[in-house]
């Protein structure tokens, strides 16, 4: 019996918490959010706004990069024979949602490269 289609996630949302922590640290570094020196009088409102806007821009770039990586992984999964139902489950969306997100990703040629598994109750004709 084959194993799960993809590795299970750690319990309790640990993956999401870890990724959030790593991305937050990366965004802070890329945005250059350093603690001001004590001798510098802070313009608290102006500095906070500036840092928040720079960090927001960095996070938008991170989101774009993650989306690109998702697209690459979806293409690789389809090339490996995965259909829209499997791809959708991997990203917590429906088959239809995956089809809308990646139209034309699964074609007859990519789907036929996967081993044929009849649906339960399907009859050979």
PDB file of C-alpha atoms in Angstrom:
ATOM      1  CA  UNK A   1       0.000   0.000   0.000  1.00  0.00           C
ATOM      2  CA  UNK A   2       1.493   3.363  -0.998  1.00  0.00           C
ATOM      3  CA  UNK A   3       2.251   5.946   1.631  1.00  0.00           C
ATOM      4  CA  UNK A   4       0.674   9.386   1.926  1.00  0.00           C
ATOM      5  CA  UNK A   5       0.927  11.631  -1.153  1.00  0.00           C
ATOM      6  CA  UNK A   6       3.074  14.121   0.756  1.00  0.00           C
ATOM      7  CA  UNK A   7       4.692  14.252   4.196  1.00  0.00           C
ATOM      8  CA  UNK A   8       2.354  14.951   7.082  1.00  0.00           C
ATOM      9  CA  UNK A   9       2.651  18.254   8.870  1.00  0.00           C
ATOM     10  CA  UNK A  10       3.946  18.460  12.412  1.00  0.00           C
ATOM     11  CA  UNK A  11       1.092  18.614  14.946  1.00  0.00           C
ATOM     12  CA  UNK A  12      -0.272  21.808  16.434  1.00  0.00           C
ATOM     13  CA  UNK A  13       0.557  24.185  13.620  1.00  0.00           C
ATOM     14  CA  UNK A  14       4.285  23.985  14.397  1.00  0.00           C
ATOM     15  CA  UNK A  15       5.171  24.335  10.714  1.00  0.00           C
ATOM     16  CA  UNK A  16       3.168  27.548  10.315  1.00  0.00           C
ATOM     17  CA  UNK A  17       4.639  28.983  13.510  1.00  0.00           C
ATOM     18  CA  UNK A  18       8.180  28.132  12.441  1.00  0.00           C
ATOM     19  CA  UNK A  19       7.712  29.568   8.948  1.00  0.00           C
ATOM     20  CA  UNK A  20       6.151  32.725  10.405  1.00  0.00           C
ATOM     21  CA  UNK A  21       9.124  33.163  12.722  1.00  0.00           C
ATOM     22  CA  UNK A  22      11.680  32.626   9.938  1.00  0.00           C
ATOM     23  CA  UNK A  23       9.889  34.925   7.468  1.00  0.00           C
ATOM     24  CA  UNK A  24       9.472  37.605  10.134  1.00  0.00           C
ATOM     25  CA  UNK A  25      13.207  37.509  10.882  1.00  0.00           C
ATOM     26  CA  UNK A  26      14.043  37.582   7.171  1.00  0.00           C
ATOM     27  CA  UNK A  27      11.703  40.521   6.558  1.00  0.00           C
ATOM     28  CA  UNK A  28      13.215  42.457   9.459  1.00  0.00           C
ATOM     29  CA  UNK A  29      16.737  41.861   8.141  1.00  0.00           C
ATOM     30  CA  UNK A  30      15.851  42.757   4.565  1.00  0.00           C
ATOM     31  CA  UNK A  31      14.028  45.867   5.720  1.00  0.00           C
ATOM     32  CA  UNK A  32      17.038  46.905   7.788  1.00  0.00           C
ATOM     33  CA  UNK A  33      15.089  47.199  11.010  1.00  0.00           C
ATOM     34  CA  UNK A  34      17.928  47.765  13.425  1.00  0.00           C
ATOM     35  CA  UNK A  35      17.495  48.962  16.948  1.00  0.00           C
ATOM     36  CA  UNK A  36      18.401  52.681  16.993  1.00  0.00           C
ATOM     37  CA  UNK A  37      21.421  53.689  19.013  1.00  0.00           C
ATOM     38  CA  UNK A  38      20.522  55.151  22.428  1.00  0.00           C
ATOM     39  CA  UNK A  39      22.214  58.473  21.571  1.00  0.00           C
ATOM     40  CA  UNK A  40      19.945  58.980  18.521  1.00  0.00           C
ATOM     41  CA  UNK A  41      16.735  60.784  19.464  1.00  0.00           C
ATOM     42  CA  UNK A  42      14.017  58.717  17.789  1.00  0.00           C
ATOM     43  CA  UNK A  43      11.245  60.173  15.674  1.00  0.00           C
ATOM     44  CA  UNK A  44       9.049  57.358  16.925  1.00  0.00           C
ATOM     45  CA  UNK A  45       6.020  57.954  14.703  1.00  0.00           C
ATOM     46  CA  UNK A  46       8.046  58.626  11.538  1.00  0.00           C
ATOM     47  CA  UNK A  47      10.492  55.761  12.100  1.00  0.00           C
ATOM     48  CA  UNK A  48       7.742  53.288  12.950  1.00  0.00           C
ATOM     49  CA  UNK A  49       5.758  54.235   9.844  1.00  0.00           C
ATOM     50  CA  UNK A  50       8.828  54.059   7.600  1.00  0.00           C
ATOM     51  CA  UNK A  51       9.922  50.675   8.976  1.00  0.00           C
ATOM     52  CA  UNK A  52       6.400  49.290   8.711  1.00  0.00           C
ATOM     53  CA  UNK A  53       6.105  50.374   5.072  1.00  0.00           C
ATOM     54  CA  UNK A  54       9.525  48.982   4.142  1.00  0.00           C
ATOM     55  CA  UNK A  55       8.726  45.722   5.924  1.00  0.00           C
ATOM     56  CA  UNK A  56       5.367  45.560   4.134  1.00  0.00           C
ATOM     57  CA  UNK A  57       7.133  45.956   0.789  1.00  0.00           C
ATOM     58  CA  UNK A  58       9.589  43.181   1.713  1.00  0.00           C
ATOM     59  CA  UNK A  59       6.753  40.873   2.796  1.00  0.00           C
ATOM     60  CA  UNK A  60       4.944  41.503  -0.506  1.00  0.00           C
ATOM     61  CA  UNK A  61       8.111  40.358  -2.262  1.00  0.00           C
ATOM     62  CA  UNK A  62       8.280  37.276  -0.034  1.00  0.00           C
ATOM     63  CA  UNK A  63       4.674  36.452  -0.906  1.00  0.00           C
ATOM     64  CA  UNK A  64       5.450  36.788  -4.618  1.00  0.00           C
ATOM     65  CA  UNK A  65       8.476  34.484  -4.208  1.00  0.00           C
ATOM     66  CA  UNK A  66       6.421  31.885  -2.328  1.00  0.00           C
ATOM     67  CA  UNK A  67       3.734  31.989  -5.014  1.00  0.00           C
ATOM     68  CA  UNK A  68       6.421  31.397  -7.664  1.00  0.00           C
ATOM     69  CA  UNK A  69       7.754  28.420  -5.669  1.00  0.00           C
ATOM     70  CA  UNK A  70       4.200  27.053  -5.341  1.00  0.00           C
ATOM     71  CA  UNK A  71       3.790  27.307  -9.104  1.00  0.00           C
ATOM     72  CA  UNK A  72       7.034  25.405  -9.662  1.00  0.00           C
ATOM     73  CA  UNK A  73       6.000  22.686  -7.208  1.00  0.00           C
ATOM     74  CA  UNK A  74       2.549  22.369  -8.796  1.00  0.00           C
ATOM     75  CA  UNK A  75       4.127  21.970 -12.238  1.00  0.00           C
ATOM     76  CA  UNK A  76       6.524  19.337 -10.883  1.00  0.00           C
ATOM     77  CA  UNK A  77       3.659  17.474  -9.212  1.00  0.00           C
ATOM     78  CA  UNK A  78       1.640  17.487 -12.441  1.00  0.00           C
ATOM     79  CA  UNK A  79       4.683  16.346 -14.428  1.00  0.00           C
ATOM     80  CA  UNK A  80       4.982  13.503 -11.917  1.00  0.00           C
ATOM     81  CA  UNK A  81       1.414  12.433 -12.623  1.00  0.00           C
ATOM     82  CA  UNK A  82      -0.564  14.259  -9.921  1.00  0.00           C
ATOM     83  CA  UNK A  83      -4.049  15.398 -10.833  1.00  0.00           C
ATOM     84  CA  UNK A  84      -5.974  18.443  -9.708  1.00  0.00           C
ATOM     85  CA  UNK A  85      -7.539  16.632  -6.712  1.00  0.00           C
ATOM     86  CA  UNK A  86      -4.088  15.782  -5.276  1.00  0.00           C
ATOM     87  CA  UNK A  87      -2.632  19.199  -6.060  1.00  0.00           C
ATOM     88  CA  UNK A  88      -5.659  20.883  -4.492  1.00  0.00           C
ATOM     89  CA  UNK A  89      -5.363  18.788  -1.314  1.00  0.00           C
ATOM     90  CA  UNK A  90      -1.673  19.685  -1.047  1.00  0.00           C
ATOM     91  CA  UNK A  91      -2.547  23.392  -0.870  1.00  0.00           C
ATOM     92  CA  UNK A  92      -5.804  23.017   1.087  1.00  0.00           C
ATOM     93  CA  UNK A  93      -8.098  23.883  -1.783  1.00  0.00           C
ATOM     94  CA  UNK A  94     -10.641  22.052  -3.854  1.00  0.00           C
ATOM     95  CA  UNK A  95      -9.938  20.396  -7.187  1.00  0.00           C
ATOM     96  CA  UNK A  96     -11.814  23.252  -8.838  1.00  0.00           C
ATOM     97  CA  UNK A  97      -9.744  25.805  -6.933  1.00  0.00           C
ATOM     98  CA  UNK A  98      -6.529  24.159  -8.102  1.00  0.00           C
ATOM     99  CA  UNK A  99      -7.830  24.074 -11.684  1.00  0.00           C
ATOM    100  CA  UNK A 100      -8.626  27.813 -11.483  1.00  0.00           C
ATOM    101  CA  UNK A 101      -5.237  28.605  -9.925  1.00  0.00           C
ATOM    102  CA  UNK A 102      -3.285  26.554 -12.495  1.00  0.00           C
ATOM    103  CA  UNK A 103      -5.428  26.276 -15.630  1.00  0.00           C
ATOM    104  CA  UNK A 104      -4.095  23.790 -18.154  1.00  0.00           C
ATOM    105  CA  UNK A 105      -1.577  22.391 -15.677  1.00  0.00           C
ATOM    106  CA  UNK A 106      -2.951  18.872 -15.819  1.00  0.00           C
ATOM    107  CA  UNK A 107      -3.408  17.758 -19.395  1.00  0.00           C
ATOM    108  CA  UNK A 108      -4.101  14.371 -20.894  1.00  0.00           C
ATOM    109  CA  UNK A 109      -0.382  13.898 -21.556  1.00  0.00           C
ATOM    110  CA  UNK A 110       0.653  14.667 -17.956  1.00  0.00           C
ATOM    111  CA  UNK A 111      -2.255  12.750 -16.485  1.00  0.00           C
ATOM    112  CA  UNK A 112      -1.657   9.716 -18.706  1.00  0.00           C
ATOM    113  CA  UNK A 113       1.945   9.485 -17.538  1.00  0.00           C
ATOM    114  CA  UNK A 114       0.666   8.486 -14.104  1.00  0.00           C
ATOM    115  CA  UNK A 115      -0.204   4.856 -13.458  1.00  0.00           C
ATOM    116  CA  UNK A 116      -3.864   4.223 -14.216  1.00  0.00           C
ATOM    117  CA  UNK A 117      -5.882   3.686 -11.056  1.00  0.00           C
ATOM    118  CA  UNK A 118      -9.565   2.955 -11.686  1.00  0.00           C
ATOM    119  CA  UNK A 119     -12.055   4.595  -9.380  1.00  0.00           C
ATOM    120  CA  UNK A 120     -13.705   2.236  -6.904  1.00  0.00           C
ATOM    121  CA  UNK A 121     -16.816   0.812  -8.495  1.00  0.00           C
ATOM    122  CA  UNK A 122     -15.723   1.817 -12.009  1.00  0.00           C
ATOM    123  CA  UNK A 123     -16.366  -0.759 -14.706  1.00  0.00           C
ATOM    124  CA  UNK A 124     -14.048  -1.631 -17.560  1.00  0.00           C
ATOM    125  CA  UNK A 125     -15.681  -1.086 -20.912  1.00  0.00           C
TER     126      UNK A 125
END
